[in-house]
PDB file of C-alpha atoms in Angstrom:
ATOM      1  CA  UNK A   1     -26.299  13.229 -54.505  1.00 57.00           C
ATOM      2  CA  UNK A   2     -26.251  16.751 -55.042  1.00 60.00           C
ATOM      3  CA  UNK A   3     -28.158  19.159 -57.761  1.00 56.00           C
ATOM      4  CA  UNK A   4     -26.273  22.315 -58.765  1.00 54.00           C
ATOM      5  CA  UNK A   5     -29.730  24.862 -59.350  1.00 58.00           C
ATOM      6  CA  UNK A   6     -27.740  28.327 -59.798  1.00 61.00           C
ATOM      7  CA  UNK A   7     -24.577  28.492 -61.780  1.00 62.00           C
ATOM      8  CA  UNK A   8     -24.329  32.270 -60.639  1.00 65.00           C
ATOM      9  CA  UNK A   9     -24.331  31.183 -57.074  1.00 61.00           C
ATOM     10  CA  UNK A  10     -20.328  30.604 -57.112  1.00 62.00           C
ATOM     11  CA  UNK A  11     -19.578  34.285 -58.691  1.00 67.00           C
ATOM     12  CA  UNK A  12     -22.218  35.816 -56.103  1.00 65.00           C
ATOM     13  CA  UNK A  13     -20.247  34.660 -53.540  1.00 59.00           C
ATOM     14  CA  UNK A  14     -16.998  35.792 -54.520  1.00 62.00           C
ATOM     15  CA  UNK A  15     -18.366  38.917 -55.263  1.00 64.00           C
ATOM     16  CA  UNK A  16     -19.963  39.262 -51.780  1.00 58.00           C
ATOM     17  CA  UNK A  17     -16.184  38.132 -50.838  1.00 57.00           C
ATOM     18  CA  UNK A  18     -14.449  40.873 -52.492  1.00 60.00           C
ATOM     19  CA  UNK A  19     -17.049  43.754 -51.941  1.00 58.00           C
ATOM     20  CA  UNK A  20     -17.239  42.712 -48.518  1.00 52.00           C
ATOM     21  CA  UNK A  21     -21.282  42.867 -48.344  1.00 54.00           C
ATOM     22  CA  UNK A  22     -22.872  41.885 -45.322  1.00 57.00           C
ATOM     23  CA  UNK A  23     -26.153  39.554 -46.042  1.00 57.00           C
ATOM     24  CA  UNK A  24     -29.301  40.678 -45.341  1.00 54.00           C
ATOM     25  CA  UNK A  25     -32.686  38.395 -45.252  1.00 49.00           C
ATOM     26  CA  UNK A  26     -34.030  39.292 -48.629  1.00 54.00           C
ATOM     27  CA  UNK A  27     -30.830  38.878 -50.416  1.00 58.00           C
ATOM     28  CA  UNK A  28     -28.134  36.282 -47.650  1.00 62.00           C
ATOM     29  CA  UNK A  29     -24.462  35.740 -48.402  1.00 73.00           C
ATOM     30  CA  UNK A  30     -23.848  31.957 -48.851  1.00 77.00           C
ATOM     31  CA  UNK A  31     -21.144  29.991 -46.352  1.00 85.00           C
ATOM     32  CA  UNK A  32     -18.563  27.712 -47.425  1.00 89.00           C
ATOM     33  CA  UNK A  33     -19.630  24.204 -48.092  1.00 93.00           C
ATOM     34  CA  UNK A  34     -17.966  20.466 -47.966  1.00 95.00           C
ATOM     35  CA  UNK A  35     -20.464  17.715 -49.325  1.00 95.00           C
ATOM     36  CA  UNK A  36     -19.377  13.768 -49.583  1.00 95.00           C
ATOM     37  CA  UNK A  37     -20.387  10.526 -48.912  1.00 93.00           C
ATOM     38  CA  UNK A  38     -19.133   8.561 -46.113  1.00 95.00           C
ATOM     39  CA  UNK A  39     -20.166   5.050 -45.838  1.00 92.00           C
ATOM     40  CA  UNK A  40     -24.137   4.651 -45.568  1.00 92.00           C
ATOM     41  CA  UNK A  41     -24.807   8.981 -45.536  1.00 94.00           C
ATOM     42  CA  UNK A  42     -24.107  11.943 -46.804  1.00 95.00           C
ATOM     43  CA  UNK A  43     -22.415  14.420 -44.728  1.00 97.00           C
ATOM     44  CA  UNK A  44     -22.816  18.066 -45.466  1.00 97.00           C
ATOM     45  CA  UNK A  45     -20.095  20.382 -43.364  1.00 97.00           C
ATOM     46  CA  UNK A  46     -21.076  24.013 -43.443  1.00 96.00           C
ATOM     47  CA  UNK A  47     -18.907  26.833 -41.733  1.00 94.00           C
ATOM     48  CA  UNK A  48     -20.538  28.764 -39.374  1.00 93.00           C
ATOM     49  CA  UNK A  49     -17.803  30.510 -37.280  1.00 90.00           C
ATOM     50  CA  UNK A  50     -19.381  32.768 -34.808  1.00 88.00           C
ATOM     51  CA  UNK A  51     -22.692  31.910 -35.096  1.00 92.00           C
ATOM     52  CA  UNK A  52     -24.833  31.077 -32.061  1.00 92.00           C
ATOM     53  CA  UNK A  53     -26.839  27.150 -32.282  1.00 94.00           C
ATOM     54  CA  UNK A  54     -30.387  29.844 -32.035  1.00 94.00           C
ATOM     55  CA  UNK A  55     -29.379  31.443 -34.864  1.00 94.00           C
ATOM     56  CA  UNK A  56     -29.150  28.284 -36.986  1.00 96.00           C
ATOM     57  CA  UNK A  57     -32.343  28.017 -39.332  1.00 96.00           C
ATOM     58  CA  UNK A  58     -32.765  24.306 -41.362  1.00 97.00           C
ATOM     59  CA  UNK A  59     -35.779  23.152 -43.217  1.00 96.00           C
ATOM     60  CA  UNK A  60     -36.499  20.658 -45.640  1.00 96.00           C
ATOM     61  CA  UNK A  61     -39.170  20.736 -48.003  1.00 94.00           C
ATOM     62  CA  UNK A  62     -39.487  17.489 -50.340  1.00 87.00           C
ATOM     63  CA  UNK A  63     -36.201  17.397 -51.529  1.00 90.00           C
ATOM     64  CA  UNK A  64     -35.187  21.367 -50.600  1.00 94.00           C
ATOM     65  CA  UNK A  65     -32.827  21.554 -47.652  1.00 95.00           C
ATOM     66  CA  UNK A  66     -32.506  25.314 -46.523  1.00 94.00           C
ATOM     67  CA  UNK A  67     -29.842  26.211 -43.957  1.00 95.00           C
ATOM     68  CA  UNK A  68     -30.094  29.838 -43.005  1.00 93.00           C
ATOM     69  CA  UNK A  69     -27.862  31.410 -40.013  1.00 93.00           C
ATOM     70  CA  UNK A  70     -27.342  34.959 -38.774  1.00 90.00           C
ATOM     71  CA  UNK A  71     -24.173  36.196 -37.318  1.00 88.00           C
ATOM     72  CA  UNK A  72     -25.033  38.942 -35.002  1.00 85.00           C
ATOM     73  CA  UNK A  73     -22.826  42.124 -33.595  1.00 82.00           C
ATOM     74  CA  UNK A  74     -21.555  41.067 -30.481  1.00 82.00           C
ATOM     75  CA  UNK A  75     -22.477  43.888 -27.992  1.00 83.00           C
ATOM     76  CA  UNK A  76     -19.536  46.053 -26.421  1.00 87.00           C
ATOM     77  CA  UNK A  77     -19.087  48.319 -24.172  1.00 88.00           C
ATOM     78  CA  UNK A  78     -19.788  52.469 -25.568  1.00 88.00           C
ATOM     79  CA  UNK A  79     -16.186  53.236 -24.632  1.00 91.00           C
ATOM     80  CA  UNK A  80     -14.661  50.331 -26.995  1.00 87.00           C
ATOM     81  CA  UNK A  81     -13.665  51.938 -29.982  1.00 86.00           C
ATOM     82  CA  UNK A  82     -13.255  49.098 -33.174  1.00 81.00           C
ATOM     83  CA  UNK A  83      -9.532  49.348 -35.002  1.00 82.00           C
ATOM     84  CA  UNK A  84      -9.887  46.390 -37.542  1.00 79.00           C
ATOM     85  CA  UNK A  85     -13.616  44.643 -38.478  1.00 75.00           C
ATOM     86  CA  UNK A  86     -12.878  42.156 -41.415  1.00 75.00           C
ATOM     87  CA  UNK A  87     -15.832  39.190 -39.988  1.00 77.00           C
ATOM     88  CA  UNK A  88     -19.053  38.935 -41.913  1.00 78.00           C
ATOM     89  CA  UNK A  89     -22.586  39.630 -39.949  1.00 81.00           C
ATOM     90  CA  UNK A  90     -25.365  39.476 -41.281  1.00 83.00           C
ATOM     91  CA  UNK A  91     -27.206  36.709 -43.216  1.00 88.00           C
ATOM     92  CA  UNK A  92     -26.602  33.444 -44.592  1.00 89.00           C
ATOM     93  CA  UNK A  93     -27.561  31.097 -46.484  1.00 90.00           C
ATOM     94  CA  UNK A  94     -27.585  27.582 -48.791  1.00 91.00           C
ATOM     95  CA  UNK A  95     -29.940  25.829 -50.526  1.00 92.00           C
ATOM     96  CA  UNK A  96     -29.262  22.289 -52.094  1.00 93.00           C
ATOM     97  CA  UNK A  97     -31.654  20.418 -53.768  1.00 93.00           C
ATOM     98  CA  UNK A  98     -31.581  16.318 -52.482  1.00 93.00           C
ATOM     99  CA  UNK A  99     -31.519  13.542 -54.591  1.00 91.00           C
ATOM    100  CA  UNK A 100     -34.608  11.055 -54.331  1.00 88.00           C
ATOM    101  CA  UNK A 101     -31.822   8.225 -52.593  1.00 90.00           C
ATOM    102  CA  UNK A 102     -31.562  10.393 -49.311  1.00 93.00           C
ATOM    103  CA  UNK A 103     -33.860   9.341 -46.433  1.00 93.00           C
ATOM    104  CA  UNK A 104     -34.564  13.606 -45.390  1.00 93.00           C
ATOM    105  CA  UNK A 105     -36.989  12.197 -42.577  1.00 93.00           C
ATOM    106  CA  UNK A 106     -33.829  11.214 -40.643  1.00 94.00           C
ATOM    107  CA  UNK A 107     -31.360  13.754 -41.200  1.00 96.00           C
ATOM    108  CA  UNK A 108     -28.956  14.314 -37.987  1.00 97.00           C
ATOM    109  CA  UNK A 109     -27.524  17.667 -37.367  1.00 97.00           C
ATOM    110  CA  UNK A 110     -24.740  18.686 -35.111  1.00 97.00           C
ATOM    111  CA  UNK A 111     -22.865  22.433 -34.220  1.00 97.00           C
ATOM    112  CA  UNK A 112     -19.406  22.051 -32.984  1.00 96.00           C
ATOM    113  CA  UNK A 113     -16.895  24.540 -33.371  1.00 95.00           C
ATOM    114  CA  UNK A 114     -18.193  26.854 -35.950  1.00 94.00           C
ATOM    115  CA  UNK A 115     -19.186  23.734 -38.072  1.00 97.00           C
ATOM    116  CA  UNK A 116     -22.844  22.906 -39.014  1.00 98.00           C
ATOM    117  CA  UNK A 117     -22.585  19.188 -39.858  1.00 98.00           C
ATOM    118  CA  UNK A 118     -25.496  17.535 -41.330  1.00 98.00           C
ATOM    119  CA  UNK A 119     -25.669  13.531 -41.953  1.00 98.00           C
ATOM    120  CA  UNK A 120     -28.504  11.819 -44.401  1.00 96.00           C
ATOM    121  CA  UNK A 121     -28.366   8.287 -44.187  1.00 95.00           C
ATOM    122  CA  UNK A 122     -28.562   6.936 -48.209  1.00 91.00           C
ATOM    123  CA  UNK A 123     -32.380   5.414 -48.476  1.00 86.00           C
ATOM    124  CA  UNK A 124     -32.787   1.945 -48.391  1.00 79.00           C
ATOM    125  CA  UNK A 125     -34.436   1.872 -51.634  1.00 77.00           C
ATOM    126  CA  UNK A 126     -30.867   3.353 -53.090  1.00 69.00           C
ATOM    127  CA  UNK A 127     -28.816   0.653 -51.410  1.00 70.00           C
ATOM    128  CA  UNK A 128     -27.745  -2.288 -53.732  1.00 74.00           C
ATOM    129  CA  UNK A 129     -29.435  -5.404 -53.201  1.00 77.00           C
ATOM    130  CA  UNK A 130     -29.588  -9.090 -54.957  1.00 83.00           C
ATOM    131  CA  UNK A 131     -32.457  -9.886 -56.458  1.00 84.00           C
ATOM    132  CA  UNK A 132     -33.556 -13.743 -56.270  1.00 85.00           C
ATOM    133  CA  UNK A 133     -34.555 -15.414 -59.557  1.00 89.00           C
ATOM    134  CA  UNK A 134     -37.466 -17.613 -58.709  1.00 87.00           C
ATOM    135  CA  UNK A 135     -38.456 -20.887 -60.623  1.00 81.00           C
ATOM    136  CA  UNK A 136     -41.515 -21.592 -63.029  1.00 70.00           C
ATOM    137  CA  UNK A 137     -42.008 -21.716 -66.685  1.00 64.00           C
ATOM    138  CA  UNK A 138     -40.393 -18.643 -68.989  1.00 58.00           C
ATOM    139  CA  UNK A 139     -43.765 -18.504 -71.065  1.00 56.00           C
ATOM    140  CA  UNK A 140     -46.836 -18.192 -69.944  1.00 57.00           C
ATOM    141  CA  UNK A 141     -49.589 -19.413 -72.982  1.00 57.00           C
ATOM    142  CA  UNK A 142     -52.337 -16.647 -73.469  1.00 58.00           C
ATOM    143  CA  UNK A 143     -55.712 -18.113 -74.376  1.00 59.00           C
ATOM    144  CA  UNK A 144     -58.066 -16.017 -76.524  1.00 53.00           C
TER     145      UNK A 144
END
C-alpha cells in the first residue's frame, strides 16, 4: 500500500539519531513509523511523544500524505538550571506516497498518547468483488 521514494531516508535518520541533530523546517528529522493493514484500512501509527495536537501538520496531495510536527522547548522558569537534555525539538517529518486503492478523501486521524494514528479505509474499487457472467451469443457476426 506503501511506496518507498528515498532509500537514503533510513540512514538520514539514524544519522540524525546518532549526531543528535535537532530538525529544522528546511531540512526535518523523520519520526518512527508502523504501517499495516487491518481489516478494510490502512492504519499508519506515527510517534509523536511530546508534541502538542497544534503542532501536528497533515496534508494530502493526490496520493502525497505529509505529516509534519514540531516539538517545542517547554518554557521554565530562569532559575531552572538543565542537568540531562537527551529529547529531540525541533522538526519533523514523513512523507509516504499512497497507493491508487486508498480512499485519501476519508482518512481519519486521531492523537492519543504521543501517537499520531491515521486510518484510510481501502477504496471500494480495490475491494474484491464477483463479477456476473451474463447470457447471449459468444460471437457477434460483423457485416461489411
Amino acid at each position: 500500500m506503501l511506496m518507498r521514494t528515498d532509500p537514503f531516508r533510513e540512514l538520514d535518520r539514524l544519522t540524525q539519531q546518532l549526531l543528535n541533530t535537532t530538525g529544522t523546517w528546511s531540512r526535518p528529522s523523520t519520526m518512527p513509523m508502523d504501517a499495516y493493514r487491518e481489516g478494510e484500512e490502512y492504519v499508519i501509527a506515527l510517534d509523536l511523544p511530546g508534541v502538542a495536537k497544534d503542532a501536528i501538520d497533515i496534508d494530502v496531495e493526490r496520493n502525497m500524505l505529509t505529516v509534519k510536527a514540531e516539538r517545542r522547548p517547554v518554557p521554565r522558569a530562569d532559575d531552572v538550571q538543565m542537568e540531562l537534555s537527551e529529547r529531540p525539538l525541533g522538526v519533523f517529518s514523513r512523507q509516504l506516497v499512497l497507493a491508487d486503492t486508498l480512499d485519501t478523501e476519508r482518512i481519519q486521524a486521531d492523537y492519543e498518547a504521543g501517537v499520531l494514528t491515521l486510518r484510510i479505509p481501502i477504496a471500494e474499487r480495490a475491494k474484491p468483488r464477483k463479477v456476473s457472467i451474463g447470457g447471449g451469443s459468444a460471437h457477434r457476426e460483423i457485416n461489411s
